[in-house]
Short mmCIF file of C-alpha atoms in Angstrom, two decimals:
data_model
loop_
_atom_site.label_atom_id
_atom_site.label_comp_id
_atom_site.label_asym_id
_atom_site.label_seq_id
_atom_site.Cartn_x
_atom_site.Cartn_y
_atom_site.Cartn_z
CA UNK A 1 8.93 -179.26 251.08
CA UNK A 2 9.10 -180.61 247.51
CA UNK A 3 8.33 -178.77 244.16
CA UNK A 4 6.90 -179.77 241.02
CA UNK A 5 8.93 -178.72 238.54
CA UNK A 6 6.39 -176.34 237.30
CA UNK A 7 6.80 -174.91 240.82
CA UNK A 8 10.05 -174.18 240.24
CA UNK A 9 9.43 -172.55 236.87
CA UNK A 10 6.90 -170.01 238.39
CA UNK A 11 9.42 -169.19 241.25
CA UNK A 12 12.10 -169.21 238.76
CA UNK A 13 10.07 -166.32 236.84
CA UNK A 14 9.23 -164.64 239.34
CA UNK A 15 12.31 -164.52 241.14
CA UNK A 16 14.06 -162.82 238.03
CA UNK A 17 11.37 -159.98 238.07
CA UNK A 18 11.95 -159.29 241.52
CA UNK A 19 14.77 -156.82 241.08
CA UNK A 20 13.45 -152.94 241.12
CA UNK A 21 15.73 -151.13 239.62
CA UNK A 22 16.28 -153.93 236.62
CA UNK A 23 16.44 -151.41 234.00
CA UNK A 24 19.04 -149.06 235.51
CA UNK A 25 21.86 -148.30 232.80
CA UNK A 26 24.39 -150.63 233.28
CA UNK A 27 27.80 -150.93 232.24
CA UNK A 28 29.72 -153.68 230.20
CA UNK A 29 30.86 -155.89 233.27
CA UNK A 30 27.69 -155.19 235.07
CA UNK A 31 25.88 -156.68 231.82
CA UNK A 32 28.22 -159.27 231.76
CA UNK A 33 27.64 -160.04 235.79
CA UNK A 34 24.06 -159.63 235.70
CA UNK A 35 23.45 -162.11 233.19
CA UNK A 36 25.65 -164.55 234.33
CA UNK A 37 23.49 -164.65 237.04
CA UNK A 38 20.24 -164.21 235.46
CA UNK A 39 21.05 -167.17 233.10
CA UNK A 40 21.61 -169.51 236.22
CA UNK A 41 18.00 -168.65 237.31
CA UNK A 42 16.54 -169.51 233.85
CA UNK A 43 14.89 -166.29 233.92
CA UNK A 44 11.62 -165.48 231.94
CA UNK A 45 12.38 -162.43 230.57
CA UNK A 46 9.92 -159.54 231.22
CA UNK A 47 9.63 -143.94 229.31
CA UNK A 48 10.49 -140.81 228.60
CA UNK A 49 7.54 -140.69 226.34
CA UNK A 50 6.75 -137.35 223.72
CA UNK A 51 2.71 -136.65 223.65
CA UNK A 52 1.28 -137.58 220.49
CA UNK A 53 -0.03 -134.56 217.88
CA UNK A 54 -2.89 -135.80 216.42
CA UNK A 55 -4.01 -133.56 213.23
CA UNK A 56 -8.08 -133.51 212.25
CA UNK A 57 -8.90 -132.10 208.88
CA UNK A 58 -12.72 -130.98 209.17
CA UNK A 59 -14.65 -130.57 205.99
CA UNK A 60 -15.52 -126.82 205.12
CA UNK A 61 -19.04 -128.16 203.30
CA UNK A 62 -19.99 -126.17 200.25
CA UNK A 63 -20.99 -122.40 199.60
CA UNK A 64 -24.32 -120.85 198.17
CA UNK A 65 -24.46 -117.83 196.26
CA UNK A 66 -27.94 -118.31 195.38
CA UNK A 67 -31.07 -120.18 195.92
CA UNK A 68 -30.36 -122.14 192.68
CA UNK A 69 -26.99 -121.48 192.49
CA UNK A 70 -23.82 -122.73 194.26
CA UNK A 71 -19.79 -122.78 194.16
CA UNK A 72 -18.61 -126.19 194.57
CA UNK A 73 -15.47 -125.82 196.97
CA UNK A 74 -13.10 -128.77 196.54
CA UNK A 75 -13.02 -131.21 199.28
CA UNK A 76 -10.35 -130.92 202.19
CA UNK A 77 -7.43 -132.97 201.65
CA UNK A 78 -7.41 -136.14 204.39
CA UNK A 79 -3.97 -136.11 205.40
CA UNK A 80 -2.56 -139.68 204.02
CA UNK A 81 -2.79 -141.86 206.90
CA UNK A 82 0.48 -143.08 208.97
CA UNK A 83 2.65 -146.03 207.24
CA UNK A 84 2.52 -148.96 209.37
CA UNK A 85 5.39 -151.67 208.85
CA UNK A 86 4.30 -155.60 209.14
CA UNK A 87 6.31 -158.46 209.11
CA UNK A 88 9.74 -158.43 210.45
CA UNK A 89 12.35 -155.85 210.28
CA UNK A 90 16.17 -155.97 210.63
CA UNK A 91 17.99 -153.89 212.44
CA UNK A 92 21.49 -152.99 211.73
CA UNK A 93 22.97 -150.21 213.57
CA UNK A 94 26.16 -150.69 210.90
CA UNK A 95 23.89 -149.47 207.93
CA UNK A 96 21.44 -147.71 209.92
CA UNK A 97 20.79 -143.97 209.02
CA UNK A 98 21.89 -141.24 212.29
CA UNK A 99 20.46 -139.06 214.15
CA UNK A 100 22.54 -136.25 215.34
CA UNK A 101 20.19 -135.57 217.89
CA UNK A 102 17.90 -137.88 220.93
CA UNK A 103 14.07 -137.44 220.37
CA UNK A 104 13.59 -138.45 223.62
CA UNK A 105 15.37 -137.14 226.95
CA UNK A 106 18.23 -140.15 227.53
CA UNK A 107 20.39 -140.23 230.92
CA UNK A 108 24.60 -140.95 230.48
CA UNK A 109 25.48 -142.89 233.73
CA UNK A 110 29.35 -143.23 232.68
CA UNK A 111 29.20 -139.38 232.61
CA UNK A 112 26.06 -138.34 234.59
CA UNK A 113 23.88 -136.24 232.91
CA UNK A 114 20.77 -135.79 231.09
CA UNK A 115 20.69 -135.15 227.21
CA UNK A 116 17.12 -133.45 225.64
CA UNK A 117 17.22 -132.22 221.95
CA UNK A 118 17.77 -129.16 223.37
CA UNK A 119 21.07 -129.54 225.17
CA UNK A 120 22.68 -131.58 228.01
CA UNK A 121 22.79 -130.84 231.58
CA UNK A 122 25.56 -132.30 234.08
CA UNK A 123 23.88 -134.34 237.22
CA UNK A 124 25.15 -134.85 240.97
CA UNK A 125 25.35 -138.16 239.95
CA UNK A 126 24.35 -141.54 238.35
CA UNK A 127 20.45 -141.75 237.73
CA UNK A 128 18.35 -144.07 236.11
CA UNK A 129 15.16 -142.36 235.95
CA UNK A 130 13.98 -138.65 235.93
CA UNK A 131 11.11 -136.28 235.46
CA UNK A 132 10.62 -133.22 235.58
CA UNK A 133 9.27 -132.13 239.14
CA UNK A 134 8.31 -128.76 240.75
CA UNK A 135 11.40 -126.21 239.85
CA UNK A 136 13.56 -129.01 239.34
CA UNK A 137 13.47 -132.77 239.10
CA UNK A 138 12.75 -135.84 240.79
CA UNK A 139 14.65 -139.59 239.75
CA UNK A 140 16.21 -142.29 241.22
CA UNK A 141 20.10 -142.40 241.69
CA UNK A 142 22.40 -145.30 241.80
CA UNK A 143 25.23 -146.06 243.93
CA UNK A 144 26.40 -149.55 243.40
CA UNK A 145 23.35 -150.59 242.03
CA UNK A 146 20.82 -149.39 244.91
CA UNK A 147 18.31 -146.55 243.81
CA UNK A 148 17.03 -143.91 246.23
CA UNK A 149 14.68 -141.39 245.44
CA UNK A 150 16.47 -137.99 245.24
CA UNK A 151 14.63 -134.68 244.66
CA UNK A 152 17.02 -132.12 242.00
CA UNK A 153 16.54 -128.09 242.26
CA UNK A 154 18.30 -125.57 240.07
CA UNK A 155 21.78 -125.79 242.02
CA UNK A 156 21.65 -129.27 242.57
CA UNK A 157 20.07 -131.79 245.03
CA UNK A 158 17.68 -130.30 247.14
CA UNK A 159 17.76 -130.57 250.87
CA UNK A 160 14.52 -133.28 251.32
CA UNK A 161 17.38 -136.04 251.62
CA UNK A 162 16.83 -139.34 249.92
CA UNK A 163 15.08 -142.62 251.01
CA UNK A 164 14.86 -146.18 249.89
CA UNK A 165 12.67 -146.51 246.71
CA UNK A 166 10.58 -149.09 244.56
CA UNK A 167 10.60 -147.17 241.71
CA UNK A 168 9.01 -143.84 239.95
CA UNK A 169 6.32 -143.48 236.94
CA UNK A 170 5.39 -140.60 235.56
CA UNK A 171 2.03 -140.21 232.77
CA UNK A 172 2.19 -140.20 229.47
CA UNK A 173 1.09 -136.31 229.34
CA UNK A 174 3.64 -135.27 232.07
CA UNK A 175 0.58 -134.44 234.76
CA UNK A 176 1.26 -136.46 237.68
CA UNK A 177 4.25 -138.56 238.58
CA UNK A 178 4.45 -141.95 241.29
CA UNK A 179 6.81 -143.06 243.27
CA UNK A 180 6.96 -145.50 246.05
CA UNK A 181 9.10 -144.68 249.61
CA UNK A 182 9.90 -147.09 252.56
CA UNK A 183 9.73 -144.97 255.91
CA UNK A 184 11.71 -147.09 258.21
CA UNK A 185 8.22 -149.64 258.88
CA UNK A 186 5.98 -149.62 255.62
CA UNK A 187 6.03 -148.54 252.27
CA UNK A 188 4.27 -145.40 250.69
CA UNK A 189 2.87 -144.69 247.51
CA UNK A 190 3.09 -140.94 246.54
CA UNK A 191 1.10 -139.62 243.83
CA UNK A 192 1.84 -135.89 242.72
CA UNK A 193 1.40 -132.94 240.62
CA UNK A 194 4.80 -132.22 239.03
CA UNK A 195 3.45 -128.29 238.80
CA UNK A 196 2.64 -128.86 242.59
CA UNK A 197 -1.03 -127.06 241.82
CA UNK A 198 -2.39 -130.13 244.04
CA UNK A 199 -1.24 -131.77 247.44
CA UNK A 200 0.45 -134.97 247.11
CA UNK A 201 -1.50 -138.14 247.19
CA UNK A 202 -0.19 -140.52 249.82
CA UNK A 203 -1.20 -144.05 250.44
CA UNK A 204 0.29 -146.33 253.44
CA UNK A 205 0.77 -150.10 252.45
CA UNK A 206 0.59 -152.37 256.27
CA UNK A 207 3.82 -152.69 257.92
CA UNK A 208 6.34 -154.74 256.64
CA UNK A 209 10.12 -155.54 256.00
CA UNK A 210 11.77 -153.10 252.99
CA UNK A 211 12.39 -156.45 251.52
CA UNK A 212 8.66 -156.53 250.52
CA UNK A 213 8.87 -154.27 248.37
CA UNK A 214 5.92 -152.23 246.38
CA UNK A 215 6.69 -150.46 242.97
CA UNK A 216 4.90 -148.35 240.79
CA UNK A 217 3.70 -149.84 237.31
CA UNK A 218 1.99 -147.10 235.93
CA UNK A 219 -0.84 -144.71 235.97
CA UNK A 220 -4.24 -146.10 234.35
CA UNK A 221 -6.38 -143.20 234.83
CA UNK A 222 -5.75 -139.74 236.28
CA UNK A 223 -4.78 -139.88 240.38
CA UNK A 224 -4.81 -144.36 239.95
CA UNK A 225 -1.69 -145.79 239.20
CA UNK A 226 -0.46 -149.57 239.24
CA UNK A 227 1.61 -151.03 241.78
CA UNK A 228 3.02 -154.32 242.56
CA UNK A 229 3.95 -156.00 245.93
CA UNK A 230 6.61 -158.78 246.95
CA UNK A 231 6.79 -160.89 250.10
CA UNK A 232 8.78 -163.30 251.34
CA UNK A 233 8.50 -166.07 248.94
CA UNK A 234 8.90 -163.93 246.01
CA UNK A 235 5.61 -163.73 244.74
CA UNK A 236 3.60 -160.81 243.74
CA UNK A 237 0.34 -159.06 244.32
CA UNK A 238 -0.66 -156.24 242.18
CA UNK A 239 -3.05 -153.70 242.92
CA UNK A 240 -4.91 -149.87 241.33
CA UNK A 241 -4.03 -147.23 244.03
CA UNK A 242 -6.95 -145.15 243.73
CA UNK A 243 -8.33 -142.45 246.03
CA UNK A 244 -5.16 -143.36 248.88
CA UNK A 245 -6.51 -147.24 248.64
CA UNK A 246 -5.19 -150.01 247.33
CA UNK A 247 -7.83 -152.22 244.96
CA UNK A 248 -6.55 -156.06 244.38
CA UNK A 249 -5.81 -156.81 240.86
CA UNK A 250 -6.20 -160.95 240.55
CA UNK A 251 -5.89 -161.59 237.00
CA UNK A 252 -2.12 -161.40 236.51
CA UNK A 253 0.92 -162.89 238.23
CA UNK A 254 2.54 -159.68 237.85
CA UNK A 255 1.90 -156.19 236.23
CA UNK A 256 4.50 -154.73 233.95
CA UNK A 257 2.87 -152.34 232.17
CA UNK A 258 -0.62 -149.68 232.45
CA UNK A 259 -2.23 -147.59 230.17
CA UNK A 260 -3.48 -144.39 231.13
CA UNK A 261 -5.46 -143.90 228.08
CA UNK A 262 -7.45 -147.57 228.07
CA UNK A 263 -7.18 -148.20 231.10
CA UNK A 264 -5.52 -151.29 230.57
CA UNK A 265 -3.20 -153.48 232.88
CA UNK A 266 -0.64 -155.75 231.33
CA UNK A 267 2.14 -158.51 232.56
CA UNK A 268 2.65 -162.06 233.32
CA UNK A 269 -0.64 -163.82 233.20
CA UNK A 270 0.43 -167.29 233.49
CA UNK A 271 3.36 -170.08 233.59
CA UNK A 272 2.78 -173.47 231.54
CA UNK A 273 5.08 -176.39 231.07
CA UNK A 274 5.97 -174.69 227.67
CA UNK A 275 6.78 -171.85 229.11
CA UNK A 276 4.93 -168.00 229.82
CA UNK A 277 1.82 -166.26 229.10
CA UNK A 278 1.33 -162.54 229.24
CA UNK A 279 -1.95 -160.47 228.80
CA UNK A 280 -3.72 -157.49 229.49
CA UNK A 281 -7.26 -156.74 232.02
CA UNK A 282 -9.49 -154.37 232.14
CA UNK A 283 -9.47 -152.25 235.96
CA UNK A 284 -11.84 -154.65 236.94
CA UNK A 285 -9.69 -157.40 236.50
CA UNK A 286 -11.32 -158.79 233.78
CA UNK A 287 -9.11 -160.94 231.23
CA UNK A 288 -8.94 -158.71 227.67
CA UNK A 289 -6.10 -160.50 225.84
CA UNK A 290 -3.44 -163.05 226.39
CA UNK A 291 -0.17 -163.91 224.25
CA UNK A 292 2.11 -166.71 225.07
CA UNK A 293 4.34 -165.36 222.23
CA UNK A 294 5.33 -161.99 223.80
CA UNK A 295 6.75 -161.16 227.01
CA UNK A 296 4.35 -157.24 227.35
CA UNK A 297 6.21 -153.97 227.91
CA UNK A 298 5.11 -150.64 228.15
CA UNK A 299 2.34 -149.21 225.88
CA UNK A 300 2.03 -146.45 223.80
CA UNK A 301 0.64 -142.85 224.44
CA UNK A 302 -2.58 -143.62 223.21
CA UNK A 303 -2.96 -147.32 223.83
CA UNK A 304 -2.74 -148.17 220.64
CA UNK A 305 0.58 -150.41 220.83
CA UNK A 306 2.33 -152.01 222.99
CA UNK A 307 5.49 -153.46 223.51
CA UNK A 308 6.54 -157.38 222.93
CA UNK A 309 9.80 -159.02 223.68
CA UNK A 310 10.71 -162.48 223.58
CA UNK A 311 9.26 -164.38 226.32
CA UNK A 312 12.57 -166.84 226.05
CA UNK A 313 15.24 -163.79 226.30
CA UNK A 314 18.41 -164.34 228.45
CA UNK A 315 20.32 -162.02 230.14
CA UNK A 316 21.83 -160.60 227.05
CA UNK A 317 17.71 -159.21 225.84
CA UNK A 318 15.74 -160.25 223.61
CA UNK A 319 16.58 -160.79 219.89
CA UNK A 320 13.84 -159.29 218.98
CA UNK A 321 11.03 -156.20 220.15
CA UNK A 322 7.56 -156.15 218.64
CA UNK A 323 4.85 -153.36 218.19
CA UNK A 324 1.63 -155.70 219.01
CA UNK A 325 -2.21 -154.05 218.95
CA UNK A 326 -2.45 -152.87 222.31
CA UNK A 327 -6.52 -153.93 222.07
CA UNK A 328 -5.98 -157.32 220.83
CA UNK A 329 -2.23 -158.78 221.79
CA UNK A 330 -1.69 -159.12 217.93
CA UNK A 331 1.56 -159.03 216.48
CA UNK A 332 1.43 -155.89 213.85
CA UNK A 333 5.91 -155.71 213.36
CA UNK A 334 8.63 -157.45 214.41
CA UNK A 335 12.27 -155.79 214.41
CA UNK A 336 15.11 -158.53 214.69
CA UNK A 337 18.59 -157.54 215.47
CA UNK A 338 20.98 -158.14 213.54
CA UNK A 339 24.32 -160.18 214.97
CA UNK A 340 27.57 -160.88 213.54
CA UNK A 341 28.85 -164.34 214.05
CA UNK A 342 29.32 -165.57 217.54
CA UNK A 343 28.23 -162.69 218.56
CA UNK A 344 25.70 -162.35 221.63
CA UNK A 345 23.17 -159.58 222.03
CA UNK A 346 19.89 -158.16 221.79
CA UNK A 347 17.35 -155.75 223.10
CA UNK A 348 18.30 -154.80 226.32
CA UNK A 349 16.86 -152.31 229.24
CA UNK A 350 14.41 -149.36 228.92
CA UNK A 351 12.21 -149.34 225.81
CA UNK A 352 10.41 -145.71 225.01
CA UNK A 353 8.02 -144.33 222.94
CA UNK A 354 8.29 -141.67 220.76
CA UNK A 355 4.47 -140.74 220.51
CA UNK A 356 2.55 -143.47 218.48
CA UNK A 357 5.34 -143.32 215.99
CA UNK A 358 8.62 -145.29 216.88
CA UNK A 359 10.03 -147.04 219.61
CA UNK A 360 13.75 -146.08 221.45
CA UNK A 361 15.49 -148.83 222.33
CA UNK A 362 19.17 -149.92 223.73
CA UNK A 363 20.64 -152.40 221.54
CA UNK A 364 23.96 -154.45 222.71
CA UNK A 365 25.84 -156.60 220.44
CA UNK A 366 29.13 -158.29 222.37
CA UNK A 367 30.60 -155.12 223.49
CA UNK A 368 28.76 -152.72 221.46
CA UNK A 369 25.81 -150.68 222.64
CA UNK A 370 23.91 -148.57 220.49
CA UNK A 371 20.46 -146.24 220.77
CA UNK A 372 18.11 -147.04 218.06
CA UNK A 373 15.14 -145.32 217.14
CA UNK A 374 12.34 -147.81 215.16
CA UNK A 375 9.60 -146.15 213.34
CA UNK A 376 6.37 -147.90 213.13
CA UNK A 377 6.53 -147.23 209.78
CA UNK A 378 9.70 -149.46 209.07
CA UNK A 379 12.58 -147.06 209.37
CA UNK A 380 15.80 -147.91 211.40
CA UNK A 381 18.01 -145.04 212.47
CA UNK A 382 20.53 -145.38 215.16
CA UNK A 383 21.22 -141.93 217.97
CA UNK A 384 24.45 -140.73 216.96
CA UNK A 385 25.11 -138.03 220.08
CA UNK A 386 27.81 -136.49 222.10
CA UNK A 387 28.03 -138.61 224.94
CA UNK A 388 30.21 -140.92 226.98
CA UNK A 389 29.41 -143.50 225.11
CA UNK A 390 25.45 -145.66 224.74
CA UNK A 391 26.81 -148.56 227.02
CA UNK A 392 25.94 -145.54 229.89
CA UNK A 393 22.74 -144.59 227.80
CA UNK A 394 19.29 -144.82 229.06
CA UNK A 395 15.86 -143.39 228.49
CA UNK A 396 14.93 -140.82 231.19
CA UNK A 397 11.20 -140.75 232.09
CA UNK A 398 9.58 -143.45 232.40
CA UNK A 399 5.88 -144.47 232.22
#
């Protein structure tokens, strides 16, 4: 059969968001691999987060002492509201300022464990994902670039076994985690209570090859979480799990991203000659906002923000990672790495939010990787930690 060439191109895109584990931590020479191969396919490029405090000054009002007589009591203080960078920003990890600590939890593959701001703790193994779970934890481990879903207790892996995965969410307030499962003839969707208070939620997709793959998004409002499908010919289907049924979502290509607080559902909306659209609907389905400037990430806590990359990133990531209004699609800040000469590089794998506040990303630059932490309001600073090294760095929990 013949293809337009705009054919191609949505294949193409597709095809390079296929993998489900493509923001495991890598290493140098799998970066190098990986986008050798993603820049043959002309790909269209596509956390743990911390709960946002929000502080609310209420006015005391004003005291009587008489019925024609009163003490004026001086107005509450409004706490000054948050500094919010526009334009573009560099980012320099050279000049940045350190941290000596994460402010998010980050997994070392090179030397597998997970780091909090509270201390480090060795693992069984490589993981690219995990959440707190029950007494212990629950992620996805790597061998050779496969993930299965492993379940961790206080000495170590528990005795459940492991089993092919699509992928694990978890919300932004830490109440309920995802994960999908393939029994041997059809893929499951799990929904649980990390406190196990509740019974596990468990939805059965129709028999079909592991190759068809289903993997969590995210969660868009309490027990209802995203997920996305694959078939044979590489194209998607994405659907709200809700109530242990799955709900057809038509109005994107493919979901990347779900917010639990707006209920939102972002990703690829569309392919032109010129190249990719993104955009975000409603639960309904209903179109809210499209960009053809930003490939859409994850969003913030509160909805507020969300990510954008550069829809025309190789495999090297994007040059650049924008904080756009998660109602509207509108750029607010851009932050631009900065490369030396001949250098390649960019953005590259998990991106995290730190509440409402900053973003914590993995920057590479030729052989360098560094963890970066960009403030909404401006401020650079790059993770200076004891580890193996940020080439094995990765943000644990993602949502």
């Amino acid at each position: 059969m013949n293809h337009t060439p705009l054919e191609d191109q949505v294949h193409d895109a597709l095809h390079r968001r296929v993998d489900p584990l493509q923001h495991a931590p890598l290493t140098v020479a799998d970066v190098r691999g990986r986008a050798r191969r993603i820049q043959r396919r002309r790909a269209v490029a596509a956390g743990a987060a911390v709960a946002a405090v929000l502080a609310i000054a209420v006015p005391f009002g004003l005291a009587t002492t008489g019925p024609a007589q009163r003490t004026e009591v001086p107005p509450v203080t409004q706490p000054p509201a948050p500094t919010i960078a526009s334009g573009t920003v560099l980012v320099d990890p050279s000049s940045a300022e350190t941290l000596a600590e994460t402010p998010v939890p980050l997994l070392d593959v090179d030397a597998p464990s997970l780091i909090t701001p509270v201390g480090t703790t060795d693992l069984p193994g490589p993981f690219s994902v995990l959440t707190p779970y029950l007494d212990g934890w629950v992620g996805i481990q790597m061998d050779e670039g496969t993930g299965t879903l492993r379940f961790l207790d206080a000495d170590g892996p528990a005795e459940d076994g492991a089993s092919p995965t699509g992928g694990l969410v978890a919300s932004p307030d830490g109440t309920r985690v995802a994960w999908s499962t393939y029994t041997g003839s059809e893929w499951e969707v799990v929904v649980a209570d990390p406190s196990g208070s509740t019974e596990p939620v468990r939805t059965t997709f129709p028999p079909a090859p592991q190759e068809h793959r289903v993997e969590p998004v995210g969660f868009v409002a309490g027990d209802e979480v995203v997920v996305r499908t694959f078939d044979d010919s590489v194209e998607t289907k994405t659907y709200v799990v809700r109530g242990g049924r799955p709900v057809e979502v038509t109005a994107l290509l493919q979901a990347e991203s779900a917010s639990a607080a707006t209920g939102l559902v972002a990703g690829l909306s569309r392919l032109t000659a010129d190249g990719a659209c993104s955009g975000a609907v409603n639960g309904a389905g209903t179109p809210v906002w499209e960009t053809c400037e930003h490939s859409i990430g994850a969003f913030s806590p509160s909805g507020a923000y969300v990510v954008g990359t550069d829809p025309e990133a190789d495999g090297y990531g994007s040059p650049t990672v924008s904080v756009l209004d998660g109602s509207t699609g509108e750029e607010i800040v851009t932050f631009e790495a900065v490369l030396p000469r001949r250098t390649v590089g960019g953005f590259w794998s998990q991106v995290a939010w730190e509440g409402d506040d900053a973003l914590i990303v993995r920057l590479f630059r030729g052989e360098e990787y560094d963890m970066m932490r960009l403030g909404l309001d401006g401020t650079v600073r790059r993770i200076d930690i004891d580890s193996a090294g940020a080439s094995g760095l990765t943000v644990a929990q993602p949502w």
